[in-house]
Amino acid sequence: MRWLVGWSSIAASFGTAGRLRSDPAAPRGGLADAPPGTDPRDPGADAERTLLPVGAQLLWGDPDPLWAVGDWRPDEIRTVTADPADPCTRLAVLGCCGADDAALRRALSAARGGALRHLTSWPGSYTAVVQAGRRITVVGDLAGARPVFYTPWAGGTAYATAALPLADLIEAQLDIGHLAALLACPDSPEALGDGTPYVGVRRIPPGHALILREGSREITGYEPVASLAVAAPETEAGRAVEGVREALVDAVRARLTAPRHAPETLPHDPGPVPGMGPADRRAARGMPAPGVGADLSGGSASATLALLAAGLPGAPGTMRGQTGPGGRLLAVTFNDLAAPQGREAELERARALAADPRLHHVVVAAAEEALPYADLDGPLTDEPGPSLVSAARERRRLAAGSADHFVGHGARQVLDAHPARLADLLMDRRRRHLLKPVAALARSAADGGSLLVPLTVYAAARRLARTPYRAGLEAAAARLRDGRTDAGTALGPVDASLAALAWARPGPAAGWLTGEALAEVSIRLCAAAGRPPLSLRPGEARARAVLARHAADHRVFEQAVEVRSQRLHAPFLDNQVVRAARALPESLRVQPGARASVLRSVLAASGVRELPPGWGAVTHTPHETATRLGLRAALPDLLSLFTTPLLADAGLIEAGVVRQALTAAADGHPVPLDGLAELVSMELWLHRLLSRRGTCWTGSTSLRRRAVPTGVPTARAALS
C-alpha cells in the first residue's frame, strides 16, 4: 500500500521527529513533554507525544506535517513552492501526473486564491495537497479511485489517502452499520454516507476537497454545479467523442512519458524449462517485465488502451534493449483452461489484435489453480471488496505483465449509460431516443415475452421520472424492512434493467442479511431521504453512484493483487477522461453499442481502423462457469470459514443460511454469485484485519496503536 498522511491543528504541537522538546538536540517544532498528571492512554494526550507513520518519508514538517508512506517511486512524488521566499506556500502531487513544474506553480497560485479545479485538470491519476500558510487543502478525484479520508484528532484533523492508518491513529472500532450497508446497498451512497468500516473515520465524496484551517475543516466541491431539474445543453456528439479521444490519448501519454522502471531485484533465472519461454519463467517467479504493458482481453476497453499505447510515436512500450531494438508493448491475455466455454470469440479477437507488429503478445494459461476462490490467502486491504476472492487469479495474470501495466477498468461505468438515464430522457421529453435501447432489450428477452418488454420498460422509466428522490429512498427502505430483496432470482438483461430503474435497490448479498441488519440500513436510507441530493435527475445520480462504487472496488483490487515493483494504470478513471465522458450526449450514450462506437471512433481518429470482426461485443467476466467451479473446489474451506463467522458475531448474517447458500451454489442452483463473493470477501477481510500484528504508527514515547483493538463488537444497540 502507498498512502500519504498529515494533520492540521490549532495547537500545532505535533512533531515530525522522534525526540522530545526537553531534549536540547530536539529540532525546532518538536514535541513537549507530557504534562504531569496526564493519562498516557487518553487520546487527547497524543498532542504532547511524538508519533510517526511507519516507513514514512517526510515531505514537509511542522506545524502541519505531511508524509508519504510506502514504496513510492521518486518520480511519483513532486513538490513545488510558489516563491522561495515563502516556503509555507507549496504544493505536493503524488502519483502519475502529466503536468510540468510550471503548470504546477500556476495551479498553486490559483489554489492559493481558492480555485481548486486547476489542481484536477492534468492527465494522470494523482492526489494534490496544497499548503498556504496554515490552510491545508487535499483534493480528491472525480471517480473516487484516489479517495481522501479524515478524522478529528487531538484538537485538529488528521487526513490520509487510506482509512486504516487513521483507524490505527484513533484506535477506531468497526462500524457494523457501514458494513451492513456495504452488503445491503453497495451502489447507494445514501446508505453508505461518508462513513468507512471504521467508526470516526470519514471519506470526502468524489469531486470534493478537504480544507483545513488550524483545526477547523470544510468539505467543498470543485466541479461546476448545473441545474438540479433541467438538463444542461448537450455537447454536439462529434465534438464530445473527440474530447474523449483527446483525454484518453493524454492519459496514456502521461504514463508513457514518465520514467521507465524495472523490478528492483530480478530473481535468479534457473534456466530453460521445457514449454516455458523467458516471459513465462519470469512470471512464474512473480516479477513483472521492465517497461510498459497492457491487458489484451479481447474486449474494447483493454484493446483501445493497448493500441493507443503501442501507437503513440516516440514512446515504445518496453525499455530499449529488453526485447530488441525499439521495443514493443507487452500485451497480456488470460486463457482460462478450466472454463474455456464462451470465451472462444474473445480470445480469437485478442489473437487478431496481437498480430499488430507493435505488440508483443503473451498468453497466460491456467487451469484449476487459478479459479476464483482457489487461494484465499492475501494481503490486508484498506477496505473490503469483492475482488478478494479472485485476487490470486488476477495476480497470476498481472505477474506476466510489465512494471507499468494498463487495465481497462472503469470503461463500462464511465462510457455506458445507466438504465436510469431513460428516465432522464423522459424528464427532458425526448421519448424518441428510447426506441433503440428498448428495442434492443426486447430482442434480448426470452421467447414469448418480447412484445411486452417495450411497454414494461417505458412504464418503469416513466414511473422513475415521476418519483421524487425522497419517495424513492423511502420505498427502498420499506423494501429492506419487509425483507423484499429479490436475492434469489437470476436476472436477465431485461430484469436487470428494470431493477436498475430505481433511486436505490438492494444489492445481491442483501438476501442473506439478518432482519436487524436490513432494518438498520433502512434507517440510514430514511435519514438520507431528508437531506438534499446532489442531483434530482435519477439517471445522473445513479450513474455517479455506480462509478464511485466501481472506483472504490478498483482501489481494493489494486491492493489485493499488488505485484512488487508494478503499477496498475486505469486511464478511464482519470479526471479528464471522466469529465470528457460526462460531456457525451445522453441520447448517444443510451444507444446499443454506444461504448464500442465511441472507442471505435477514438481509435479511428488515432489511425487504427482495422479491427477484428465482433470487436466491441459485450462480455461479462468473471464467467459463471468458472465461479461455480471455483466454489465447488473451495467448498470445504468456505464451509470451514463460515462455521463461526465474524459476520455472524456482528449480527449481520446467520452462519447456517450462508453455508446452505454456498452448498447450493456449488451444486449449480440459481444463487446470486456476486452476493456470495461479497460475503466471502468481507469475512476474509475481517479475519485479516483482526489477525494483523503490526500498526501504521510508531514513536519513541507512543503507545502501540491499532484499529479494532477489542475485536468485532457483538453487542448491538436496540433499534428505535
XYZ file of C-alpha atoms in Angstrom:
720
model
C 0.000 0.000 0.000
C 1.042 3.563 -0.743
C -0.583 6.449 1.048
C 0.026 9.947 2.313
C -0.910 11.238 5.742
C -0.808 14.572 7.510
C -2.648 16.689 10.024
C -3.531 20.230 10.989
C -4.369 21.533 14.460
C -4.724 24.722 16.455
C -2.027 23.840 18.989
C 0.433 22.732 16.270
C 2.273 20.730 18.929
C 2.627 17.598 16.827
C 6.155 16.569 15.977
C 7.838 15.166 12.925
C 10.856 13.688 14.708
C 11.148 11.099 17.432
C 12.517 13.491 20.071
C 11.038 15.462 22.929
C 11.319 19.203 23.219
C 13.031 18.772 26.570
C 15.938 17.223 24.640
C 18.430 20.022 23.828
C 19.112 18.373 20.471
C 15.466 18.312 19.509
C 14.680 20.174 16.279
C 12.528 23.259 16.250
C 8.857 22.317 16.253
C 9.409 19.137 18.247
C 7.132 17.881 20.998
C 6.815 18.944 24.573
C 6.999 16.526 27.474
C 3.664 15.201 28.575
C 2.394 17.414 31.402
C 2.259 15.907 34.900
C -0.931 14.050 35.661
C -1.715 13.359 32.005
C -3.136 9.920 31.390
C -0.962 8.332 28.673
C -3.923 6.306 27.495
C -6.020 9.410 26.896
C -6.261 10.046 23.105
C -6.095 13.769 23.823
C -2.637 13.337 25.289
C -1.306 12.422 21.835
C -0.854 16.110 21.089
C 2.016 16.028 23.548
C 3.698 12.961 22.079
C 5.923 12.091 19.164
C 4.087 9.984 16.605
C 5.402 8.914 13.195
C 3.995 6.749 10.394
C 5.958 3.542 9.922
C 8.267 3.728 6.899
C 7.382 7.363 6.175
C 9.127 9.928 4.010
C 8.670 13.467 5.325
C 7.565 15.880 2.582
C 7.294 18.921 4.826
C 7.414 19.399 8.568
C 5.829 21.345 11.406
C 3.434 22.859 12.166
C 1.295 20.867 9.678
C 3.443 17.890 8.599
C 2.886 15.704 5.550
C 4.345 12.238 4.934
C 4.410 9.803 2.028
C 4.319 6.176 3.161
C 5.074 3.085 1.112
C 7.129 2.191 -1.933
C 6.652 5.444 -3.858
C 8.857 5.909 -6.902
C 10.977 9.075 -6.992
C 9.056 10.484 -9.975
C 5.706 9.869 -8.230
C 6.382 12.494 -5.543
C 6.703 16.108 -6.659
C 6.730 19.245 -4.521
C 6.904 22.848 -5.714
C 6.803 26.222 -3.972
C 5.295 29.429 -5.306
C 8.177 31.604 -4.131
C 11.483 30.603 -2.497
C 10.932 33.468 -0.047
C 7.600 31.923 1.020
C 8.348 28.246 1.779
C 4.987 27.746 3.522
C 3.066 28.110 0.238
C 3.681 24.816 -1.528
C 2.090 22.010 -3.478
C 2.677 18.271 -3.306
C 1.441 15.969 -6.077
C 1.641 12.223 -5.503
C 1.005 9.753 -8.300
C 1.276 9.895 -12.071
C 0.772 13.497 -13.188
C 1.332 14.818 -16.712
C 1.896 18.469 -15.708
C 5.293 20.137 -15.750
C 6.642 22.251 -12.883
C 5.460 25.493 -14.487
C 1.883 24.185 -14.657
C 2.106 23.061 -11.036
C 3.202 26.544 -9.930
C 0.395 28.209 -11.878
C -2.130 25.884 -10.272
C -0.614 26.584 -6.855
C -1.125 30.308 -7.375
C -4.740 29.702 -8.417
C -5.376 27.340 -5.484
C -3.981 29.897 -3.063
C -6.827 32.165 -4.178
C -9.423 29.396 -3.829
C -9.619 27.997 -7.396
C -9.210 24.248 -6.856
C -10.341 22.850 -10.202
C -6.948 23.656 -11.738
C -5.445 21.007 -9.462
C -7.542 18.303 -11.127
C -7.164 19.202 -14.806
C -3.900 17.414 -15.637
C -3.654 13.986 -17.281
C -2.930 11.081 -14.983
C -4.081 9.801 -11.600
C -2.774 11.626 -8.557
C -3.536 13.322 -5.238
C -2.761 17.012 -4.716
C -2.087 18.675 -1.326
C -1.735 22.463 -1.052
C -0.369 24.340 1.932
C -0.933 28.094 2.052
C 0.189 29.304 5.452
C -1.900 27.383 7.991
C -4.509 26.369 5.404
C -4.237 22.807 4.056
C -6.250 21.655 1.030
C -6.401 17.987 -0.003
C -8.101 17.330 -3.339
C -9.760 14.025 -4.217
C -10.540 12.785 -7.723
C -13.832 12.686 -9.620
C -14.314 8.925 -9.752
C -13.198 8.019 -6.223
C -10.234 5.816 -7.145
C -7.969 8.119 -5.087
C -10.103 8.919 -2.050
C -9.279 11.168 0.895
C -10.163 10.251 4.482
C -10.122 12.357 7.635
C -10.792 12.080 11.359
C -10.859 14.518 14.299
C -7.746 14.058 16.385
C -6.194 15.930 19.324
C -7.944 19.232 18.725
C -7.406 19.165 14.977
C -7.896 16.953 11.928
C -5.747 14.156 10.575
C -6.131 13.191 6.912
C -4.813 10.392 4.717
C -5.434 8.638 1.417
C -6.103 5.386 3.307
C -8.610 4.714 6.080
C -6.640 2.097 8.029
C -3.813 4.451 9.174
C -6.375 6.874 10.596
C -8.225 3.997 12.245
C -4.955 2.936 13.870
C -4.313 6.526 14.934
C -7.571 6.830 16.893
C -7.895 3.102 17.684
C -11.242 3.057 15.905
C -13.753 0.265 16.321
C -15.615 -1.363 13.437
C -18.668 0.435 12.111
C -21.060 -2.501 11.825
C -23.775 -0.317 10.325
C -21.478 0.672 7.471
C -20.579 -2.973 6.818
C -24.292 -3.810 6.730
C -24.945 -1.010 4.234
C -21.993 -2.174 2.131
C -23.628 -5.586 1.810
C -27.257 -4.471 1.572
C -26.950 -1.462 -0.791
C -23.402 -1.227 -2.182
C -24.441 1.061 -5.063
C -26.336 3.526 -2.862
C -24.189 6.326 -1.441
C -27.233 7.392 0.569
C -26.917 4.247 2.718
C -23.133 4.401 2.943
C -22.938 8.136 3.585
C -19.441 9.479 4.185
C -18.551 6.625 6.526
C -15.935 3.905 6.336
C -15.657 0.496 8.022
C -14.089 2.318 10.992
C -16.021 4.445 13.481
C -14.866 8.051 13.379
C -13.003 7.851 10.051
C -14.817 9.717 7.273
C -14.424 9.888 3.488
C -14.849 13.005 1.372
C -17.184 12.441 -1.612
C -15.745 12.169 -5.138
C -15.295 15.553 -6.761
C -14.697 17.310 -3.425
C -11.759 18.699 -1.476
C -10.946 18.817 2.239
C -9.897 22.246 3.508
C -8.303 22.557 6.962
C -7.718 25.868 8.707
C -5.932 25.486 12.049
C -8.096 22.637 13.227
C -11.376 23.572 11.539
C -12.406 21.671 8.426
C -14.586 22.235 5.397
C -15.585 19.936 2.532
C -16.283 21.699 -0.740
C -16.922 20.626 -4.311
C -14.720 21.869 -7.114
C -16.919 20.960 -10.095
C -19.421 23.492 -11.506
C -22.951 22.782 -10.316
C -25.615 22.607 -13.026
C -29.346 22.912 -12.589
C -30.840 20.137 -10.486
C -34.002 19.832 -12.543
C -33.167 20.971 -16.083
C -30.566 19.265 -18.246
C -27.572 21.300 -19.352
C -27.241 21.999 -23.089
C -25.882 18.910 -24.809
C -22.496 18.977 -26.481
C -22.504 18.077 -30.162
C -21.842 14.335 -30.454
C -18.797 14.567 -32.722
C -17.113 17.158 -30.560
C -17.852 15.155 -27.394
C -16.313 11.991 -28.865
C -13.258 13.998 -29.930
C -12.976 15.220 -26.348
C -12.948 11.623 -25.106
C -10.219 10.766 -27.627
C -8.036 13.683 -26.557
C -8.475 12.845 -22.881
C -7.628 9.166 -23.403
C -4.575 9.918 -25.543
C -3.303 12.428 -22.978
C -3.904 9.918 -20.169
C -1.939 7.207 -21.976
C 0.826 9.625 -22.970
C 1.222 10.762 -19.346
C 2.138 7.191 -18.396
C 4.389 6.611 -21.384
C 6.393 9.814 -20.929
C 7.062 9.085 -17.255
C 10.422 7.488 -16.401
C 10.532 3.771 -17.203
C 11.037 1.346 -14.361
C 12.315 -2.163 -13.908
C 11.845 -4.528 -10.943
C 14.114 -3.596 -8.068
C 15.667 -7.073 -7.855
C 15.462 -9.678 -10.590
C 15.352 -13.167 -9.063
C 17.721 -15.776 -10.395
C 16.541 -17.489 -13.579
C 17.160 -21.233 -13.181
C 17.499 -21.616 -16.939
C 15.423 -23.049 -19.774
C 12.341 -25.057 -18.841
C 10.592 -27.234 -21.434
C 7.486 -25.482 -22.693
C 8.281 -22.155 -20.979
C 9.754 -19.068 -22.586
C 11.656 -16.302 -20.758
C 8.471 -14.349 -20.081
C 6.753 -17.433 -18.664
C 9.695 -18.193 -16.365
C 9.815 -14.588 -15.163
C 6.056 -14.561 -14.478
C 6.400 -17.814 -12.550
C 8.930 -16.076 -10.303
C 6.363 -13.332 -9.657
C 8.203 -10.382 -11.185
C 6.850 -8.032 -13.874
C 8.777 -7.198 -17.019
C 10.541 -3.832 -17.330
C 8.738 -1.037 -19.183
C 5.085 -0.626 -20.123
C 2.427 -3.219 -20.958
C -1.331 -3.630 -21.147
C -4.140 -6.132 -20.819
C -5.464 -7.542 -24.078
C -8.575 -9.470 -23.144
C -10.298 -9.077 -26.497
C -12.721 -6.514 -25.109
C -12.987 -2.975 -26.407
C -11.588 -1.168 -23.356
C -8.316 -3.056 -22.946
C -7.780 -3.216 -26.713
C -8.203 0.552 -27.028
C -5.589 1.248 -24.358
C -3.138 -1.309 -25.791
C -3.433 0.052 -29.333
C -3.192 3.677 -28.210
C -0.134 2.955 -26.058
C 1.568 0.988 -28.835
C 0.807 3.600 -31.476
C 1.971 6.827 -29.853
C 5.066 7.986 -31.765
C 8.360 8.069 -29.914
C 7.043 6.162 -26.901
C 7.679 2.417 -27.280
C 6.111 0.118 -24.773
C 9.175 -1.505 -23.285
C 12.660 -0.344 -22.408
C 15.168 -0.462 -25.230
C 17.398 -3.472 -25.119
C 14.896 -5.621 -23.236
C 13.006 -7.193 -26.144
C 15.048 -5.988 -29.078
C 15.636 -2.666 -30.845
C 12.787 -0.237 -30.419
C 10.853 -2.467 -28.064
C 7.214 -3.445 -28.284
C 4.271 -3.069 -25.942
C 3.769 -6.202 -23.844
C 0.129 -7.334 -24.241
C -1.146 -9.985 -21.797
C -4.136 -12.266 -22.419
C -5.502 -14.684 -19.817
C -6.691 -18.069 -21.067
C -8.819 -19.956 -18.560
C -8.285 -23.628 -19.346
C -10.687 -24.738 -16.620
C -13.699 -22.977 -18.170
C -12.931 -22.087 -21.796
C -16.565 -22.236 -22.936
C -17.931 -18.897 -24.070
C -14.596 -17.120 -24.479
C -13.539 -18.521 -27.842
C -14.580 -15.430 -29.804
C -12.988 -13.108 -27.260
C -9.660 -14.967 -27.379
C -9.749 -15.017 -31.161
C -10.180 -11.227 -31.206
C -7.223 -10.889 -28.839
C -5.059 -13.004 -31.170
C -6.108 -10.914 -34.155
C -5.294 -7.671 -32.349
C -1.951 -9.082 -31.184
C -0.897 -9.515 -34.813
C -0.018 -5.818 -34.716
C 3.794 -5.703 -35.047
C 3.963 -3.102 -32.284
C 2.640 -5.632 -29.734
C 4.460 -8.489 -28.043
C 1.712 -10.955 -27.091
C 1.912 -13.179 -24.005
C -0.865 -15.665 -23.197
C -1.138 -16.699 -19.546
C -2.841 -20.102 -19.420
C -4.058 -21.569 -16.131
C -6.491 -24.259 -15.037
C -7.940 -25.178 -11.644
C -5.135 -23.427 -9.756
C -6.389 -20.041 -10.984
C -10.124 -20.409 -10.418
C -11.979 -17.920 -8.202
C -11.730 -18.894 -4.513
C -8.625 -21.002 -5.343
C -6.265 -19.185 -2.967
C -7.870 -17.167 -0.193
C -4.610 -16.034 1.430
C -3.572 -12.500 0.618
C -2.629 -9.070 1.950
C -4.811 -6.886 4.132
C -6.525 -4.225 2.048
C -7.676 -0.853 3.292
C -11.341 -1.823 2.968
C -13.306 -4.947 1.972
C -14.098 -5.595 -1.683
C -15.420 -8.453 -3.848
C -12.080 -8.760 -5.679
C -10.541 -10.560 -2.685
C -11.969 -13.909 -3.835
C -10.319 -13.667 -7.263
C -7.091 -11.889 -6.279
C -4.870 -14.941 -6.806
C -6.351 -15.449 -10.279
C -5.740 -11.826 -11.286
C -2.291 -11.725 -9.702
C -1.201 -14.650 -11.861
C -2.149 -12.680 -14.977
C -0.606 -9.407 -13.852
C 2.677 -11.037 -12.834
C 3.219 -11.700 -16.546
C 2.731 -8.011 -17.279
C 5.031 -5.014 -17.101
C 6.248 -2.664 -14.408
C 3.629 -0.158 -15.664
C 0.511 -2.004 -16.782
C -2.660 -0.624 -18.375
C -6.037 -2.112 -17.423
C -9.423 -1.230 -18.909
C -11.254 -0.946 -15.591
C -13.940 1.715 -15.455
C -14.732 1.949 -19.169
C -18.207 0.480 -18.760
C -19.097 2.721 -15.814
C -17.658 5.862 -17.442
C -18.937 5.463 -21.008
C -22.058 3.300 -20.814
C -25.473 4.684 -19.949
C -27.055 3.553 -16.697
C -30.607 2.263 -17.343
C -31.951 5.044 -15.132
C -30.884 7.555 -17.802
C -34.004 6.516 -19.694
C -35.939 8.371 -17.003
C -33.775 11.459 -17.599
C -34.718 11.382 -21.285
C -38.397 11.254 -20.347
C -37.922 14.204 -17.985
C -36.481 16.139 -20.950
C -39.361 14.997 -23.230
C -37.046 13.155 -25.633
C -39.055 9.971 -25.972
C -37.839 9.111 -29.470
C -34.357 8.354 -28.119
C -35.853 5.464 -26.123
C -36.777 3.485 -29.234
C -33.410 1.829 -29.965
C -32.451 0.857 -26.380
C -35.927 -0.515 -25.661
C -35.924 -2.465 -28.947
C -32.507 -3.936 -28.073
C -33.858 -5.087 -24.708
C -36.870 -6.633 -26.432
C -34.584 -8.632 -28.742
C -32.630 -9.928 -25.739
C -35.754 -11.088 -23.922
C -36.813 -14.712 -23.773
C -39.178 -16.017 -26.433
C -42.739 -15.069 -25.837
C -42.153 -12.001 -23.686
C -40.552 -9.645 -26.137
C -43.841 -7.993 -27.141
C -44.433 -6.685 -23.610
C -40.879 -5.506 -22.989
C -41.198 -2.031 -24.603
C -44.305 -1.185 -22.597
C -42.837 -2.578 -19.379
C -39.560 -0.677 -19.712
C -41.300 2.531 -20.729
C -43.678 2.287 -17.765
C -40.787 1.691 -15.353
C -38.805 4.636 -16.745
C -41.879 6.871 -16.602
C -42.556 5.819 -13.009
C -38.956 6.621 -12.002
C -39.097 10.004 -13.765
C -42.176 10.898 -11.707
C -40.853 9.540 -8.393
C -39.273 12.218 -6.162
C -35.939 11.493 -4.551
C -37.382 11.290 -1.040
C -40.176 8.923 -2.073
C -37.724 6.699 -3.923
C -35.427 6.278 -0.920
C -38.339 5.694 1.438
C -39.662 2.988 -0.887
C -36.240 1.306 -0.908
C -36.121 1.491 2.889
C -39.564 -0.120 3.091
C -38.381 -2.984 0.855
C -35.486 -3.674 3.180
C -37.681 -3.567 6.284
C -40.073 -6.038 4.679
C -37.240 -8.319 3.547
C -38.134 -7.931 -0.150
C -34.594 -8.149 -1.504
C -35.288 -10.374 -4.562
C -31.901 -12.007 -3.957
C -32.967 -15.441 -5.072
C -33.891 -14.579 -8.645
C -31.489 -14.763 -11.578
C -31.736 -11.530 -13.563
C -31.568 -11.452 -17.352
C -30.858 -8.250 -19.314
C -34.471 -7.068 -19.167
C -34.972 -7.877 -15.487
C -31.630 -6.275 -14.597
C -32.563 -3.088 -16.442
C -35.971 -2.958 -14.771
C -34.387 -3.469 -11.336
C -31.930 -0.639 -12.029
C -34.778 1.785 -12.783
C -34.991 2.902 -9.150
C -33.445 5.522 -6.893
C -31.988 2.769 -4.712
C -32.157 -1.010 -4.706
C -30.859 -3.901 -2.598
C -27.551 -5.482 -3.517
C -27.035 -9.162 -4.376
C -25.947 -10.033 -0.807
C -28.940 -8.398 0.892
C -30.969 -11.609 0.876
C -28.598 -13.249 3.387
C -28.537 -10.410 5.920
C -30.480 -10.645 9.150
C -33.641 -8.652 9.667
C -31.892 -6.429 12.215
C -29.135 -5.558 9.738
C -31.652 -4.747 6.995
C -33.667 -2.608 9.411
C -30.555 -0.633 10.339
C -29.785 0.039 6.686
C -33.387 1.110 6.106
C -32.995 3.657 8.905
C -29.940 5.023 7.130
C -31.918 5.371 3.893
C -34.799 7.153 5.629
C -32.365 9.575 7.272
C -30.710 10.268 3.909
C -34.099 10.912 2.290
C -34.422 14.088 4.334
C -31.158 15.539 3.055
C -30.947 17.344 -0.311
C -29.335 15.211 -3.038
C -26.513 16.260 -5.338
C -28.806 15.735 -8.342
C -32.548 15.388 -8.758
C -32.057 13.592 -12.064
C -32.184 9.837 -11.294
C -30.062 8.730 -14.251
C -27.227 11.099 -13.497
C -27.338 10.322 -9.770
C -27.314 6.538 -10.226
C -24.547 6.661 -12.841
C -22.288 8.633 -10.484
C -23.056 6.244 -7.630
C -22.169 3.176 -9.709
C -18.934 4.812 -10.873
C -17.959 5.664 -7.289
C -18.621 2.087 -6.174
C -16.577 0.652 -9.029
C -13.698 3.063 -8.344
C -13.657 2.005 -4.687
C -13.626 -1.663 -5.731
C -10.801 -0.949 -8.189
C -8.750 0.560 -5.383
C -9.234 -2.596 -3.299
C -8.365 -4.647 -6.398
C -5.070 -2.768 -6.775
C -4.121 -3.541 -3.192
C -5.254 -7.174 -3.283
C -3.383 -8.125 -6.481
C -0.325 -5.964 -5.864
C 2.819 -7.301 -7.502
C 6.078 -5.873 -6.218
C 7.536 -3.140 -8.467
C 4.347 -2.988 -10.582
C 1.900 -0.116 -11.062
C -1.584 -0.617 -12.474
C -2.954 2.250 -14.566
C -6.687 2.682 -15.246
C -6.909 5.744 -17.548
C -10.704 5.510 -17.807
C -10.886 6.587 -14.139
C -8.743 9.705 -14.672
C -10.333 13.087 -14.005
C -10.067 14.359 -17.562
C -11.478 11.156 -19.070
C -14.412 11.196 -16.636
C -15.105 14.849 -17.490
C -14.936 14.185 -21.222
C -17.266 11.189 -20.901
C -19.794 13.214 -18.926
C -19.998 15.609 -21.875
C -21.306 12.806 -24.124
C -24.971 13.422 -25.002
C -27.416 11.171 -23.185
C -29.112 10.424 -26.483
C -25.814 8.913 -27.686
C -24.979 7.027 -24.503
C -28.272 5.123 -24.306
C -27.971 3.656 -27.800
C -26.984 -0.041 -28.066
C -23.239 -0.481 -28.529
C -22.515 3.149 -27.632
C -19.279 2.353 -25.781
C -17.871 0.306 -28.652
C -18.907 3.020 -31.115
C -17.157 5.753 -29.110
C -13.970 3.706 -28.694
C -14.020 2.745 -32.375
C -14.144 6.451 -33.241
C -11.309 7.112 -30.781
C -9.127 4.502 -32.491
C -10.075 5.615 -35.992
C -9.092 9.211 -35.221
C -5.788 7.870 -33.871
C -5.047 5.931 -37.052
C -6.340 2.456 -36.077
C -9.121 1.473 -38.493
C -8.677 -2.268 -38.944
C -10.417 -4.112 -36.097
C -11.355 -7.807 -35.957
C -14.969 -8.907 -36.526
C -17.080 -8.789 -33.404
C -14.901 -6.148 -31.765
C -16.892 -4.342 -29.087
C -19.217 -7.246 -28.302
C -20.454 -7.135 -24.721
C -18.595 -9.567 -22.451
C -19.258 -10.327 -18.796
C -16.428 -11.582 -16.595
C -15.848 -13.443 -14.394
C -17.938 -16.149 -16.022
C -20.477 -18.101 -14.040
C -18.938 -21.433 -15.025
C -15.513 -20.565 -13.627
C -17.057 -19.140 -10.464
C -19.088 -22.274 -9.793
C -16.069 -24.486 -10.457
C -14.058 -22.432 -8.001
C -16.818 -22.608 -5.414
C -17.046 -26.369 -5.813
C -13.285 -26.815 -5.418
C -13.021 -24.493 -2.409
C -16.277 -25.555 -0.731
C -14.635 -27.335 2.281
C -12.536 -24.261 3.065
C -15.507 -21.916 2.637
C -17.732 -24.023 4.883
C -14.968 -24.011 7.497
C -14.674 -20.225 7.154
C -18.395 -19.836 7.876
C -18.535 -22.316 10.750
C -18.164 -19.481 13.278
C -18.028 -16.384 11.060
C -17.220 -12.944 12.372
C -20.127 -11.547 10.359
C -22.452 -13.681 12.465
C -20.802 -12.401 15.660
C -21.572 -8.889 14.440
C -25.206 -9.833 13.855
C -25.147 -9.368 10.098
C -25.763 -12.947 8.924
C -26.765 -16.379 10.145
C -23.963 -18.858 9.563
C -26.217 -21.784 8.677
C -28.047 -19.825 5.984
C -24.814 -18.811 4.284
C -23.427 -22.371 4.421
C -26.585 -23.622 2.731
C -26.209 -20.961 0.041
C -22.576 -21.933 -0.579
C -23.546 -25.585 -0.962
C -26.432 -24.707 -3.270
C -24.188 -22.528 -5.448
C -21.591 -25.283 -5.735
C -24.352 -27.694 -6.788
C -25.447 -25.373 -9.599
C -28.633 -23.937 -8.082
C -29.644 -20.357 -9.051
C -27.902 -18.347 -6.331
C -26.611 -14.759 -6.696
C -22.890 -15.457 -7.108
C -21.939 -11.775 -6.804
C -23.582 -11.659 -3.390
C -21.668 -14.710 -2.201
C -18.417 -13.120 -3.368
C -19.196 -10.012 -1.296
C -19.973 -12.087 1.810
C -16.849 -14.228 1.499
C -14.668 -11.191 0.786
C -15.909 -9.302 3.827
C -15.424 -12.340 6.075
C -11.871 -12.769 4.748
C -11.171 -9.071 5.275
C -12.371 -9.202 8.876
C -10.147 -12.209 9.620
C -7.109 -10.472 8.098
C -7.823 -7.258 9.985
C -8.114 -8.955 13.364
C -5.118 -11.242 12.842
C -2.694 -8.457 11.893
C 0.125 -7.825 14.327
C 1.501 -4.540 13.076
C 0.350 -0.959 13.188
C 0.779 2.053 10.940
C 2.342 4.235 13.660
C 5.469 4.274 15.762
C 7.265 6.626 18.156
C 9.757 6.575 20.967
C 7.156 7.592 23.541
C 3.898 6.495 21.890
C 1.791 3.523 22.807
C 1.090 0.783 20.310
C -1.937 1.845 18.271
C -4.188 -0.487 16.343
C -7.626 -0.311 14.791
C -10.322 -2.562 16.260
C -8.387 -3.237 19.490
C -11.235 -5.192 21.109
C -12.339 -7.300 18.142
C -15.689 -7.405 16.396
C -18.384 -5.827 18.582
C -21.133 -8.302 19.371
C -23.479 -6.147 21.432
C -25.911 -4.334 19.157
C -27.878 -1.300 20.216
C -31.644 -1.730 20.121
C -33.369 -0.151 17.145
C -35.926 2.519 17.848
